[in-house]
Structures are given as C-alpha cells and as structure tokens.
mmCIF file of the C-alpha atoms, coordinates in Angstrom:
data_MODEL
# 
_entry.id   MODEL 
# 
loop_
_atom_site.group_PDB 
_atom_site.id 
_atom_site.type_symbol 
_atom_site.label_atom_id 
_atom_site.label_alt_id 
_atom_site.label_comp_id 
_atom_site.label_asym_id 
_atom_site.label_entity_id 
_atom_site.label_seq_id 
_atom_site.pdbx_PDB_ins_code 
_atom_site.Cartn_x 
_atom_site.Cartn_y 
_atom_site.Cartn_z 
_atom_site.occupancy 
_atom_site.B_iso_or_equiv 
_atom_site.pdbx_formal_charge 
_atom_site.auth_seq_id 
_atom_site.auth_comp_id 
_atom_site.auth_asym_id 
_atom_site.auth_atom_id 
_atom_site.pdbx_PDB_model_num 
ATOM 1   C CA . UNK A 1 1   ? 20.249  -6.006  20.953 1.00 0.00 ? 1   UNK A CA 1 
ATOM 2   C CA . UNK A 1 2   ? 19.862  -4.046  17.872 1.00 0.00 ? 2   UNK A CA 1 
ATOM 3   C CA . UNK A 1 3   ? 18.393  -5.401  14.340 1.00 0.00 ? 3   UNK A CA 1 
ATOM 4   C CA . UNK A 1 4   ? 20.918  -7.068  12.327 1.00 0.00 ? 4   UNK A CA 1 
ATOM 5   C CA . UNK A 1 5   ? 21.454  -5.137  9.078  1.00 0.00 ? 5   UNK A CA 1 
ATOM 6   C CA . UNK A 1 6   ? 19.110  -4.723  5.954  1.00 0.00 ? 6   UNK A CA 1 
ATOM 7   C CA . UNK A 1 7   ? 19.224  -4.741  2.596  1.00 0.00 ? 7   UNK A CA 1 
ATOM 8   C CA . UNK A 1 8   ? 17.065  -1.885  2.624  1.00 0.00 ? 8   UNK A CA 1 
ATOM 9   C CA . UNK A 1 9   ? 19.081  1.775   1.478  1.00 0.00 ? 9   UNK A CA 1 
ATOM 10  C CA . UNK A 1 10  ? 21.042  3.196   3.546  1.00 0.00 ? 10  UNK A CA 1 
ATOM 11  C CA . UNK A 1 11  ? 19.381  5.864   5.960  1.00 0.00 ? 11  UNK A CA 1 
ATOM 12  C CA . UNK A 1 12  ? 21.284  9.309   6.354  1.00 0.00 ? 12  UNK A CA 1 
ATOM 13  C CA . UNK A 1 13  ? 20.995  10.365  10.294 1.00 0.00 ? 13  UNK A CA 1 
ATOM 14  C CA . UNK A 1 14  ? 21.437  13.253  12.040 1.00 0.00 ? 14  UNK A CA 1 
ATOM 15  C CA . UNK A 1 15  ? 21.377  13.632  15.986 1.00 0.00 ? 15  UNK A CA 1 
ATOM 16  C CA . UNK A 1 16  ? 20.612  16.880  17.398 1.00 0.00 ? 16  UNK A CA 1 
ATOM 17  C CA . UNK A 1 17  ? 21.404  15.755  21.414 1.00 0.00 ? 17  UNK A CA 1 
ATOM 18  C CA . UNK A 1 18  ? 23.509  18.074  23.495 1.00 0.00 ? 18  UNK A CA 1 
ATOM 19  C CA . UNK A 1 19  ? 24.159  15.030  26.366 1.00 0.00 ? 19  UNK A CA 1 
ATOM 20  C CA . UNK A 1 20  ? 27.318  13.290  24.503 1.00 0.00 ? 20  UNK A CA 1 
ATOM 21  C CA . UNK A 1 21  ? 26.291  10.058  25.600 1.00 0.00 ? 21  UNK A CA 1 
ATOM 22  C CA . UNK A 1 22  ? 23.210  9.997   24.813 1.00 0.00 ? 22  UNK A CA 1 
ATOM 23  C CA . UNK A 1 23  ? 23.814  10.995  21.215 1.00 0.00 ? 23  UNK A CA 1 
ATOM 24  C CA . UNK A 1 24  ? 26.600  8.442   21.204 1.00 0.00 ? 24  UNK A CA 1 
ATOM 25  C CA . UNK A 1 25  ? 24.707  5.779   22.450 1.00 0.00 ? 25  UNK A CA 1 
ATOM 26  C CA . UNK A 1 26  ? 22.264  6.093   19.906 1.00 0.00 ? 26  UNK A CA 1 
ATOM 27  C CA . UNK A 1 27  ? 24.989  6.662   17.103 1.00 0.00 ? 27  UNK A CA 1 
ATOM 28  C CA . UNK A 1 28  ? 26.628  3.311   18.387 1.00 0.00 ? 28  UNK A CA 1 
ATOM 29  C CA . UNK A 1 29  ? 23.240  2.017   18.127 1.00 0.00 ? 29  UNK A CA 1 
ATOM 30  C CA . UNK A 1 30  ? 22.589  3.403   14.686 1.00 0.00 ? 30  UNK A CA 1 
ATOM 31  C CA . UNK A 1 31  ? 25.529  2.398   13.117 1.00 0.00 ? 31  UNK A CA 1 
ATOM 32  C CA . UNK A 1 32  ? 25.685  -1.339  14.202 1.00 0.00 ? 32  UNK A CA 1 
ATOM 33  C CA . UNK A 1 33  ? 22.975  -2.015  11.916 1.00 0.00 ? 33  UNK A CA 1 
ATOM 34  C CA . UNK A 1 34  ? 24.876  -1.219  8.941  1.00 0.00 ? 34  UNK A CA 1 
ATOM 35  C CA . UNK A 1 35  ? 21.866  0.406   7.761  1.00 0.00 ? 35  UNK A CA 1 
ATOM 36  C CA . UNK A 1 36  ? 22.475  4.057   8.818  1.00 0.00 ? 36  UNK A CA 1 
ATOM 37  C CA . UNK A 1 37  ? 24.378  6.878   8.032  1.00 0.00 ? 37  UNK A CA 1 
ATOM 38  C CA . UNK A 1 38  ? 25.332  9.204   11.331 1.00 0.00 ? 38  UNK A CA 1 
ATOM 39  C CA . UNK A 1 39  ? 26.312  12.285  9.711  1.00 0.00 ? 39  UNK A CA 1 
ATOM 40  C CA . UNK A 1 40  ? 27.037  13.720  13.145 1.00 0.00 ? 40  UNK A CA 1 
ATOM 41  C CA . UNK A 1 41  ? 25.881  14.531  16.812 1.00 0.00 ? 41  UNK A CA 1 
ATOM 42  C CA . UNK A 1 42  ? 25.055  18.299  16.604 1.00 0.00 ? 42  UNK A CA 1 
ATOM 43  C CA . UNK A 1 43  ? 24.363  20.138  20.569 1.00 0.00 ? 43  UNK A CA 1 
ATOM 44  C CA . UNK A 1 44  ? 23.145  23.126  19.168 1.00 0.00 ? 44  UNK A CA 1 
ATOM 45  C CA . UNK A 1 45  ? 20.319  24.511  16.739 1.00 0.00 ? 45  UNK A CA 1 
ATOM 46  C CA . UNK A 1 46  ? 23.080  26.921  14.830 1.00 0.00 ? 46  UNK A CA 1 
ATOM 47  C CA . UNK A 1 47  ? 24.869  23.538  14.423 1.00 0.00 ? 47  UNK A CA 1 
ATOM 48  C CA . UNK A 1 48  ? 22.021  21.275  13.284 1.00 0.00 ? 48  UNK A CA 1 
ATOM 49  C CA . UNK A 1 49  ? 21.381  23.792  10.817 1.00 0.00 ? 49  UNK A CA 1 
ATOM 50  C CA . UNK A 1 50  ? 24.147  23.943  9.236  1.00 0.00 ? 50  UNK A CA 1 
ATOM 51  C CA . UNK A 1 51  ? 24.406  20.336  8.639  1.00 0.00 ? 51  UNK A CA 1 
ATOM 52  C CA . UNK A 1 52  ? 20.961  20.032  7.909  1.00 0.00 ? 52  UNK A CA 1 
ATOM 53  C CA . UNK A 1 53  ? 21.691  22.282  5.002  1.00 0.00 ? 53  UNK A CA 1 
ATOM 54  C CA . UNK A 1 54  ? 24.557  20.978  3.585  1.00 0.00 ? 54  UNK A CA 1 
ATOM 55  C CA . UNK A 1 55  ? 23.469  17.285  3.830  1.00 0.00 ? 55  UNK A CA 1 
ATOM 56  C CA . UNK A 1 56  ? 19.837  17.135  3.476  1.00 0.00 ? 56  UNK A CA 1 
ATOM 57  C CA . UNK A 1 57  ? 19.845  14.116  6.133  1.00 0.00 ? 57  UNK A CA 1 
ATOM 58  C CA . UNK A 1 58  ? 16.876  11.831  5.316  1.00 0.00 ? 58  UNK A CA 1 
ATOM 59  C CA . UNK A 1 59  ? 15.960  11.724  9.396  1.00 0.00 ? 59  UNK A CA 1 
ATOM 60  C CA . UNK A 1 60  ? 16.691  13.769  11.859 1.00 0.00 ? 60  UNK A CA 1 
ATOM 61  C CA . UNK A 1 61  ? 16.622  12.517  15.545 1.00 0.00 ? 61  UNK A CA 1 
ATOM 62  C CA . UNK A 1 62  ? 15.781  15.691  17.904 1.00 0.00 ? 62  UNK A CA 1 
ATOM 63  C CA . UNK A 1 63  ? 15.656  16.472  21.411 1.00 0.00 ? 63  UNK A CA 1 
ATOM 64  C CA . UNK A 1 64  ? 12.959  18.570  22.908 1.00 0.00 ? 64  UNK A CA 1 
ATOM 65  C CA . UNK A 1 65  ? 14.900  20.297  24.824 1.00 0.00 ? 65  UNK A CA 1 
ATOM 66  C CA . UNK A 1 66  ? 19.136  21.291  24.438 1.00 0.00 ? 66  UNK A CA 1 
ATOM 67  C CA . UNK A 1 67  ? 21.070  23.208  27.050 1.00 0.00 ? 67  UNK A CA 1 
ATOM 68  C CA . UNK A 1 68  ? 21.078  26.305  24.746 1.00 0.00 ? 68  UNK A CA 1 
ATOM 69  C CA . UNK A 1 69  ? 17.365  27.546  25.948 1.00 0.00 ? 69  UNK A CA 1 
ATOM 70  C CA . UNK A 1 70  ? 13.757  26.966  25.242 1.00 0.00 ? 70  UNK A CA 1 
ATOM 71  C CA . UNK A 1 71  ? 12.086  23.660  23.470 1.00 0.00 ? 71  UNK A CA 1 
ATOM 72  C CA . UNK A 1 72  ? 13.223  23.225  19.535 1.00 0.00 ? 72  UNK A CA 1 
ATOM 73  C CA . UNK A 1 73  ? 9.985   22.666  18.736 1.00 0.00 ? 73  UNK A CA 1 
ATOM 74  C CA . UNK A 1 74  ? 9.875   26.469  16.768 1.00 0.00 ? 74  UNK A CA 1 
ATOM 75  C CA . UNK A 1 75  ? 13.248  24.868  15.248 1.00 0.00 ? 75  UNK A CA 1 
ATOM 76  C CA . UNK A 1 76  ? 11.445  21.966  13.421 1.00 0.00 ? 76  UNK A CA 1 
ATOM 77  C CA . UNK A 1 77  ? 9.881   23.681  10.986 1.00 0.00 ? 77  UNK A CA 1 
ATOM 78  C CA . UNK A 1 78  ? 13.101  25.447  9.687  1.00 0.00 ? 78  UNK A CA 1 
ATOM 79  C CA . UNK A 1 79  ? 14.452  21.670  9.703  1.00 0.00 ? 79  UNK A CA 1 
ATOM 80  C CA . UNK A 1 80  ? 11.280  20.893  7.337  1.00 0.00 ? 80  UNK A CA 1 
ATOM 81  C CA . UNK A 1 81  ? 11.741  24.311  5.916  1.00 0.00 ? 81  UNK A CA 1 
ATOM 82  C CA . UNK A 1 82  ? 16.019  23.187  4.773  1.00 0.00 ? 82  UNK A CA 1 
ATOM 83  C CA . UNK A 1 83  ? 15.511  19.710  3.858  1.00 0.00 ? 83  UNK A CA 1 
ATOM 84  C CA . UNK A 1 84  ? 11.889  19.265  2.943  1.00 0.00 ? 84  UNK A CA 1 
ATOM 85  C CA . UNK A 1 85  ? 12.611  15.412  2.157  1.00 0.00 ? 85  UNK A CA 1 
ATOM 86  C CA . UNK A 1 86  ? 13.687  15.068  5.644  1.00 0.00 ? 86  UNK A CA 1 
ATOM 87  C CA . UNK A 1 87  ? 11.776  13.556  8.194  1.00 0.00 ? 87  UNK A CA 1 
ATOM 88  C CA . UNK A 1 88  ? 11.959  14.723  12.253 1.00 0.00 ? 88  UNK A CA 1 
ATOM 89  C CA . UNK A 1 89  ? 11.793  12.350  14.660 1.00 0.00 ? 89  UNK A CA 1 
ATOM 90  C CA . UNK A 1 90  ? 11.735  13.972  18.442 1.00 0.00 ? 90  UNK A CA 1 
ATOM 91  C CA . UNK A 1 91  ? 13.054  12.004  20.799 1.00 0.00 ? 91  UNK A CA 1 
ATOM 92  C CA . UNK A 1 92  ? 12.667  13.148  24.640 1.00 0.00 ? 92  UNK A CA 1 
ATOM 93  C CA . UNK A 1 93  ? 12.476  12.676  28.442 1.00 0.00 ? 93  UNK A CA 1 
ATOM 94  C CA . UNK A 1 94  ? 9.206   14.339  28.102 1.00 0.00 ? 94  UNK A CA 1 
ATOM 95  C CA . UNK A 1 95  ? 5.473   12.851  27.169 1.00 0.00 ? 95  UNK A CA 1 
ATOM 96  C CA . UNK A 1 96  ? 3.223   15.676  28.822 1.00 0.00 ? 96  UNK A CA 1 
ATOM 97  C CA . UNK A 1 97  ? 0.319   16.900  26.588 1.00 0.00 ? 97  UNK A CA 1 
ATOM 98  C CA . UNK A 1 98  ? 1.988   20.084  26.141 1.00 0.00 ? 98  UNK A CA 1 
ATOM 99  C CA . UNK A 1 99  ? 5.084   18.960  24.758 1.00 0.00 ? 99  UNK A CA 1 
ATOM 100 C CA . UNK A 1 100 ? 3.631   16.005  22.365 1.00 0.00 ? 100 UNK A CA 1 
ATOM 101 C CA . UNK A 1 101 ? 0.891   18.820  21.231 1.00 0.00 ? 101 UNK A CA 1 
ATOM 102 C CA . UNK A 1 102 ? 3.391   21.156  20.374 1.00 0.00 ? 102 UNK A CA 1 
ATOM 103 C CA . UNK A 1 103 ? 5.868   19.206  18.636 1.00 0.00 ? 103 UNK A CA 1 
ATOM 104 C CA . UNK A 1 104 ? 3.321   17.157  16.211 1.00 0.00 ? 104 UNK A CA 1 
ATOM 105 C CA . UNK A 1 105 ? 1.772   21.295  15.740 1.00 0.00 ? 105 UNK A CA 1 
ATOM 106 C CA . UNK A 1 106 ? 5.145   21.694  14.889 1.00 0.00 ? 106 UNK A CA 1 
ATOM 107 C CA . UNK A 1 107 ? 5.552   18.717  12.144 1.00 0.00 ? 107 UNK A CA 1 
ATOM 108 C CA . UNK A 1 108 ? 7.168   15.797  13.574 1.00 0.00 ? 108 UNK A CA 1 
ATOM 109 C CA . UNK A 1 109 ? 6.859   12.931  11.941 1.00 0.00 ? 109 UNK A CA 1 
ATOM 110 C CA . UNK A 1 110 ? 7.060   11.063  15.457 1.00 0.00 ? 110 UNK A CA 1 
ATOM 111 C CA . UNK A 1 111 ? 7.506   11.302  19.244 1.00 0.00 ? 111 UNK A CA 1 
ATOM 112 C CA . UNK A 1 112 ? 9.358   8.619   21.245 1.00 0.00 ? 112 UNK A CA 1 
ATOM 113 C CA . UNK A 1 113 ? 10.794  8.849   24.849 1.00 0.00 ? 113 UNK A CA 1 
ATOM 114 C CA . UNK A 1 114 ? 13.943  8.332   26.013 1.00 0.00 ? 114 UNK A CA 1 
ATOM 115 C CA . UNK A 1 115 ? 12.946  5.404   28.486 1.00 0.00 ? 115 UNK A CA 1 
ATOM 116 C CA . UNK A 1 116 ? 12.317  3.239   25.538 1.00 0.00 ? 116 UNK A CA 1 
ATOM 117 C CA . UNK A 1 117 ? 14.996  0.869   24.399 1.00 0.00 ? 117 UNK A CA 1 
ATOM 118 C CA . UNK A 1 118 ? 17.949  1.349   21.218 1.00 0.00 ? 118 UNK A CA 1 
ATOM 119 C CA . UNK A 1 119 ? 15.933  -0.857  19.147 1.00 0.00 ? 119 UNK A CA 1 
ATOM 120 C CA . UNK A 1 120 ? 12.608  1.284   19.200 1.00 0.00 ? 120 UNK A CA 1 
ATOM 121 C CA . UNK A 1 121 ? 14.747  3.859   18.302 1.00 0.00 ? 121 UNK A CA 1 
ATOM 122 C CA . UNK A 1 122 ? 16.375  2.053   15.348 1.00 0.00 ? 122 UNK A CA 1 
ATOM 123 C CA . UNK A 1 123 ? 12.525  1.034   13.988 1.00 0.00 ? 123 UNK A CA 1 
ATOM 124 C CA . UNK A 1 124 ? 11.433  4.048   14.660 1.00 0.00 ? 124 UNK A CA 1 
ATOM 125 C CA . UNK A 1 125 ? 13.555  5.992   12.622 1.00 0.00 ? 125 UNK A CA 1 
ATOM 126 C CA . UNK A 1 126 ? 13.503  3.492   9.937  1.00 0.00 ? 126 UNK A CA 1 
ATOM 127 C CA . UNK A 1 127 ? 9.715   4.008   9.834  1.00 0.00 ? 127 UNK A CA 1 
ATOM 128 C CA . UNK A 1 128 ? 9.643   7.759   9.411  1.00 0.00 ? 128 UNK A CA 1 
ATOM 129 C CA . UNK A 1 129 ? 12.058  6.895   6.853  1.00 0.00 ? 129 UNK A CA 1 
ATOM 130 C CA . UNK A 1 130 ? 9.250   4.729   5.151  1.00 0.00 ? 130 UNK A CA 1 
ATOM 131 C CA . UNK A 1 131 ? 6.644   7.964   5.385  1.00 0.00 ? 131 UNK A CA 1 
ATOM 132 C CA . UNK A 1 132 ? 5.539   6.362   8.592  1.00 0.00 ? 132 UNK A CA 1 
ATOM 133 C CA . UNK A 1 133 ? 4.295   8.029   11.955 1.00 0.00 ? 133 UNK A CA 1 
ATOM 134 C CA . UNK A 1 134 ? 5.577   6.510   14.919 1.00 0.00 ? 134 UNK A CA 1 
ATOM 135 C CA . UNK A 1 135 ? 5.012   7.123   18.505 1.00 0.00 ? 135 UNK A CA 1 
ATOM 136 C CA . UNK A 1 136 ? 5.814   5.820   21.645 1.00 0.00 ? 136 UNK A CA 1 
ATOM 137 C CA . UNK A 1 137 ? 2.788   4.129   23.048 1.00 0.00 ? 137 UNK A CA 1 
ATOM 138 C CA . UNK A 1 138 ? 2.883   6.387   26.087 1.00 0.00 ? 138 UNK A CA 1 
ATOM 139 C CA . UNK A 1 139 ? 1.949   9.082   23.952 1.00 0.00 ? 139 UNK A CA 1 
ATOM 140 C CA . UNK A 1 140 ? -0.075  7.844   21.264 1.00 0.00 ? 140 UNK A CA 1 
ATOM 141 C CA . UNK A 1 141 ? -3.755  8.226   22.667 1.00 0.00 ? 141 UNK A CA 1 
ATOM 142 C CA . UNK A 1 142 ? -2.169  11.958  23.304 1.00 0.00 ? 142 UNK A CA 1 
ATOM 143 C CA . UNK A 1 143 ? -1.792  12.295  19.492 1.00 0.00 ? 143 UNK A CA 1 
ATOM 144 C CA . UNK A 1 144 ? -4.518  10.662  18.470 1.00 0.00 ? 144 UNK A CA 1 
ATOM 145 C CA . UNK A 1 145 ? -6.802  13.646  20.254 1.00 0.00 ? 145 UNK A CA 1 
ATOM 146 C CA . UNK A 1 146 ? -4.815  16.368  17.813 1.00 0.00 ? 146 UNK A CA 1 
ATOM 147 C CA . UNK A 1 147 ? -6.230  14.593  15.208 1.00 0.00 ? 147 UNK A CA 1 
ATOM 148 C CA . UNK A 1 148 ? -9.349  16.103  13.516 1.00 0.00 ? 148 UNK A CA 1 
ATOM 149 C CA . UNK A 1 149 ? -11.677 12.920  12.328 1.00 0.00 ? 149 UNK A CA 1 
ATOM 150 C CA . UNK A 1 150 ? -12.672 12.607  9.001  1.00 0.00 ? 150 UNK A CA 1 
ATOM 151 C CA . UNK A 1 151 ? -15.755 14.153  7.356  1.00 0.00 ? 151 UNK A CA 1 
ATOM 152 C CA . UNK A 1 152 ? -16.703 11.388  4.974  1.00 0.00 ? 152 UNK A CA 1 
ATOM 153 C CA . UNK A 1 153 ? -18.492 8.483   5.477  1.00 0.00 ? 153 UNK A CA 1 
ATOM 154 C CA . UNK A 1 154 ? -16.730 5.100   5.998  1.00 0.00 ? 154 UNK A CA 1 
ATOM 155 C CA . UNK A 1 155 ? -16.755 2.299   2.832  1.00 0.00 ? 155 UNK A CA 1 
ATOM 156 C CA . UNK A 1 156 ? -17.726 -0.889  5.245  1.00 0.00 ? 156 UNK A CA 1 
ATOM 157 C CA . UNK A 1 157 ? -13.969 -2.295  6.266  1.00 0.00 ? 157 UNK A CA 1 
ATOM 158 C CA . UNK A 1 158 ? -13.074 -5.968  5.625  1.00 0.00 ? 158 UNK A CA 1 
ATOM 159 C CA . UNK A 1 159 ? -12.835 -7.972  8.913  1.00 0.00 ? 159 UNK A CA 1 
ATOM 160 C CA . UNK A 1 160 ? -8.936  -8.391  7.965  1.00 0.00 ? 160 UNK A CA 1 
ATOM 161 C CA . UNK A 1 161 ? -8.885  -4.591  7.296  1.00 0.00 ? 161 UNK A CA 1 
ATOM 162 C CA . UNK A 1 162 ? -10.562 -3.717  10.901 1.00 0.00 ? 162 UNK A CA 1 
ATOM 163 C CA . UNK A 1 163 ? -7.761  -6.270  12.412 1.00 0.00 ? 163 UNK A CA 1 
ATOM 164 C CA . UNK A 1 164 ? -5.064  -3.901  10.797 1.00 0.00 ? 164 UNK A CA 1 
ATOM 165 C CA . UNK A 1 165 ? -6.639  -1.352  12.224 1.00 0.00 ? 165 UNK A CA 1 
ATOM 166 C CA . UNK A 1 166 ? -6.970  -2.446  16.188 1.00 0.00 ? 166 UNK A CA 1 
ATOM 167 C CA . UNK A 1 167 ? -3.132  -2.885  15.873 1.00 0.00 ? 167 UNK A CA 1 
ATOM 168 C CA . UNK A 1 168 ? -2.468  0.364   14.284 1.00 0.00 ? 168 UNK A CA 1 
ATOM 169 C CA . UNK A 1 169 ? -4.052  1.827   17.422 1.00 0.00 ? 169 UNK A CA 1 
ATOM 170 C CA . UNK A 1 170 ? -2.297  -0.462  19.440 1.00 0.00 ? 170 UNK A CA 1 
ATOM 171 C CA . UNK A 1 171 ? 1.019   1.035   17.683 1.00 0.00 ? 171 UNK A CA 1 
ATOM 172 C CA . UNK A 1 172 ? 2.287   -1.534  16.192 1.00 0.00 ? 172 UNK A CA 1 
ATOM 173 C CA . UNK A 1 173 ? 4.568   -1.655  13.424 1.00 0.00 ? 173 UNK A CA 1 
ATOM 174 C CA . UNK A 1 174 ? 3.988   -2.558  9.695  1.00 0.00 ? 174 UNK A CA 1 
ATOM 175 C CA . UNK A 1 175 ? 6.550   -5.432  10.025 1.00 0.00 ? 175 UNK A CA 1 
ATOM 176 C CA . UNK A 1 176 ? 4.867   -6.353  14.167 1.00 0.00 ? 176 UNK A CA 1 
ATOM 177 C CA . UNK A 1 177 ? 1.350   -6.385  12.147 1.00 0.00 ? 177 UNK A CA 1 
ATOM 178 C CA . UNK A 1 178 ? 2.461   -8.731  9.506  1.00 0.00 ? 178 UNK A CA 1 
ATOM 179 C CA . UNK A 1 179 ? 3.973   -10.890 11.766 1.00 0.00 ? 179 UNK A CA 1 
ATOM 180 C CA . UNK A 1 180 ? 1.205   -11.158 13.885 1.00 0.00 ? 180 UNK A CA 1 
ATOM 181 C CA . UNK A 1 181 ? -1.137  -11.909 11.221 1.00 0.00 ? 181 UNK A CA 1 
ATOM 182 C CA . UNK A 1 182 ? 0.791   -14.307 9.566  1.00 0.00 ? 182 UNK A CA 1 
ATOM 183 C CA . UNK A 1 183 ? 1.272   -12.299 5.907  1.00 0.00 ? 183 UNK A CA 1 
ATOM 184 C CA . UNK A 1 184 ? 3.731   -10.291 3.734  1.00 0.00 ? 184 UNK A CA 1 
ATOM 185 C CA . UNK A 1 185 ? 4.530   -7.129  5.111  1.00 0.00 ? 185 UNK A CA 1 
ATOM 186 C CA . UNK A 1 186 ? 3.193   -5.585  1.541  1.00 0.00 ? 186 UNK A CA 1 
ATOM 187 C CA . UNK A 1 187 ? 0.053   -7.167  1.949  1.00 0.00 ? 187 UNK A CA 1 
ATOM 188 C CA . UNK A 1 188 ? -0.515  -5.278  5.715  1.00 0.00 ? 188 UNK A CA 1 
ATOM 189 C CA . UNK A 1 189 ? 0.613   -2.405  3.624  1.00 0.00 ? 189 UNK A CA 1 
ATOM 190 C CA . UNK A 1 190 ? -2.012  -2.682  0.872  1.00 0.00 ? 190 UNK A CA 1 
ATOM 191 C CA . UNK A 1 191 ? -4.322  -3.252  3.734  1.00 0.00 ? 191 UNK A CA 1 
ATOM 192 C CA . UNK A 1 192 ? -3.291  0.311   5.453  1.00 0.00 ? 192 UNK A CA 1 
ATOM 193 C CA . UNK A 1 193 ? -3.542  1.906   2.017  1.00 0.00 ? 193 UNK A CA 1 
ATOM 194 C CA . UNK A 1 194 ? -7.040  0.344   1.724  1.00 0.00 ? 194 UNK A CA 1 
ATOM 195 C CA . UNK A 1 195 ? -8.096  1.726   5.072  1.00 0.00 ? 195 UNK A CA 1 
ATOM 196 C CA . UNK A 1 196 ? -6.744  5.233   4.128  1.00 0.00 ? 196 UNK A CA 1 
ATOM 197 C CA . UNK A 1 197 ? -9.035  5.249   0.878  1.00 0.00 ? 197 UNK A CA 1 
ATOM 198 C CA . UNK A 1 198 ? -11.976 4.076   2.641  1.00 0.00 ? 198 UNK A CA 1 
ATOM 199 C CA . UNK A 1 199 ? -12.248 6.698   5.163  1.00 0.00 ? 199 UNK A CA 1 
ATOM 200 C CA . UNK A 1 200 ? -11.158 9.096   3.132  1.00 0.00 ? 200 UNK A CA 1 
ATOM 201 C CA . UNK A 1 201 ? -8.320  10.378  6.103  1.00 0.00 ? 201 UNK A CA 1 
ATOM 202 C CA . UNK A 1 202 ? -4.845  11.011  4.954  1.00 0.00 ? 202 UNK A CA 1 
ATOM 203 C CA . UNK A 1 203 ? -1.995  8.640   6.855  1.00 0.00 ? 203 UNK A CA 1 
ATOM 204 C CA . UNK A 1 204 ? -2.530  6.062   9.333  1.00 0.00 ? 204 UNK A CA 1 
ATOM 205 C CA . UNK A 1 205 ? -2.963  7.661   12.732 1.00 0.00 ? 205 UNK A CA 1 
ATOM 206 C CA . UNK A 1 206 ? -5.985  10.051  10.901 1.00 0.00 ? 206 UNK A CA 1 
ATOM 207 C CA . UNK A 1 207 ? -7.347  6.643   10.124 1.00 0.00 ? 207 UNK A CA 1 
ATOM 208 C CA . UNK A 1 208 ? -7.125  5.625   13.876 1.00 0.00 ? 208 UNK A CA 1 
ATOM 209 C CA . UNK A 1 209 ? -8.523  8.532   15.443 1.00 0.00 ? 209 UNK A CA 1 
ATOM 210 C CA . UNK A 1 210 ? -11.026 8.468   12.787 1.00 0.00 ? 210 UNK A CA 1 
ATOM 211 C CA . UNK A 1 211 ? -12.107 4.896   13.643 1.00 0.00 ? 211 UNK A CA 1 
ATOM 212 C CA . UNK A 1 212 ? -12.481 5.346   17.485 1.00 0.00 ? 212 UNK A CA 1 
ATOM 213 C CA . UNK A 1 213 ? -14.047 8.459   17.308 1.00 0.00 ? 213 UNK A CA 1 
ATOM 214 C CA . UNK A 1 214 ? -16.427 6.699   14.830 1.00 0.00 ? 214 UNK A CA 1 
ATOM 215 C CA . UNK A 1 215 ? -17.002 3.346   16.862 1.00 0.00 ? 215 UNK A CA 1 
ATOM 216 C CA . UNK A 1 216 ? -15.365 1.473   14.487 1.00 0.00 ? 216 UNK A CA 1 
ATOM 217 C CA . UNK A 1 217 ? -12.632 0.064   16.988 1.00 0.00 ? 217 UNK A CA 1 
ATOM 218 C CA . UNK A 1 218 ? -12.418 0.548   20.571 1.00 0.00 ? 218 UNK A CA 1 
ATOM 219 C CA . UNK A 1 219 ? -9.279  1.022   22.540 1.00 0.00 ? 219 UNK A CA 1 
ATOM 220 C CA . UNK A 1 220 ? -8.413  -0.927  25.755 1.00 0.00 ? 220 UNK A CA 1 
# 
C-alpha cells in the first residue's frame, strides 16, 4: 500500500526500465501518491538522454542492466553530467559486490533491489530527493566498505547522537528514526547534521562507516 500523498513539492521522475511492467508498476506506484511527477518510462540510454536533457528530472530511477547491452553504470555519470541537480537512484535484480561497487564508483545516490516492495521504492526516491543516500539493507554493509573513514578525530557523541547513529547503520530512514525515538523528524535531522560535524565525514553513510571502523557502534 503506497504512502498517502504529501504536502511536500512535487518530485519530477524519470524511469529508465526496458521491462514495461516493471516501469509501469512503479509509475502506477509513483503516481498514486500524488507526490510525483513520471515524466516517462524510457527502455533505452539514447532515450533517457534525451529526456534527461530536456527535463532536468529531479530523480531518476535506473536499471542496471537494459536489453540494449552492457550495465548503465558508464551511463550515470552523463545523467549527472545533463542534469547535475538530478539525483540517480539504481534500482536492480542485482546486489553482488561488483555491481553495488561499480554503480556508487559511478555516483548513485542509492542502490535498491527489485525484491523490495513499491513503498521502499516510493521513500527511497523521496529521500535522494532530500540529498539522502539510501540503500537496500542487503547491500548496505557492501557500501559501507567503499567508504574511506575519516581522518579526524571524533568530538565525543551525545548518547542520543550515538542512538541516531546505530539506526543509520541499521538503514533506517530519517522519518523510521524519528519515529522510533519519539521526536520531530528535524530534530533527528539536526542530530545527523551534528554527527556529520563531529567526525568531520561528509553525508551520513561516511559517518557510519566512519563509526564502525572506529568502534564507535557495532553492527549486528
């Protein structure tokens, strides 16, 4: 059952998906919430392109892999490259090392699999939207070993800060986090920004693979 509509602005999608109903499914999806534009369903990179061009999208939803050849991971920075405002979300069948490696190389801004449900997809393009990573937990510990930790030493963290932290590694959401903690969703915010600051890493899955490589949270 997908989210029932926002008052937040509208979100201009593109799908790059070259299985029809796949791509409609998640335009159905999209659309229901009244909180998306779906500027199209594109099958091919020559196609994406174009659009991507001519409507600087403010997400766009990619498949790893389209019936026209090889991975379009070497296609996402031309998407970045169009529409530098744009955010790419990859969304595949496929949560190997090789292929998360080599699409967050490439500059995704997140990695989910097509197993999950219509209403991760939904958050998770309405988090990229936000400036947010987001990644299926399948593949998050995969990510977090790209990450290079930070250099500087850590400012002690709050005991409310390290909680914000555990559930960033557990991949939770700003709004799951606030909800779980019983506060605003600005204040978990403030409390990511803290972190950030304090270890001197720049977004919040640096800060994660900064803090278990560091002891300061454990996973499992």
């Amino acid at each position: 059952m997908v989210d029932e509509p926002s008052m937040d602005p509208m979100i201009d999608v593109l799908i790059v998906e070259d299985h029809d109903m796949v791509a409609q499914a998640m335009a159905a999806a999209l659309r229901a919430t009244g909180s998306f534009n779906v500027g199209g369903c594109l099958r091919t990179q020559a196609e994406a392109m174009h659009a991507i061009t001519a409507h600087a999208p403010d997400v766009v939803v990619l498949d790893l892999r389209l019936a026209e050849g090889d991975d379009t991971t070497a296609f996402i920075p031309d998407i970045l490259a169009a529409a530098p405002d744009a955010k790419v979300l990859v969304v595949s069948a496929w949560g190997d090392d090789w292929s998360v490696s080599r699409a967050v190389e490439a500059g995704c801004h997140g990695y989910l699999l097509k197993e999950q449900g219509l209403d991760e997809l939904v958050e998770g393009i309405r988090a990229v939207a936000r400036g947010e990573a987001t990644f299926a937990p399948a593949v998050l510990s995969r990510v977090l070993r790209l990450l290079r930790p930070g250099t500087a030493t850590a400012e002690s963290l709050t005991s409310r800060e390290t909680e914000v932290l555990r559930r960033l590694a557990d991949g939770l959401t700003t709004e799951q986090i606030a909800a779980d903690l019983y506060v605003s969703v600005n204040t978990v915010r403030n409390h990511v920004n803290n972190i950030i600051r304090k270890l001197n890493v720049h977004s919040r899955l640096e800060a994660v693979s900064y803090a278990i490589r560091n002891g300061l949270i454990r996973m499992g």
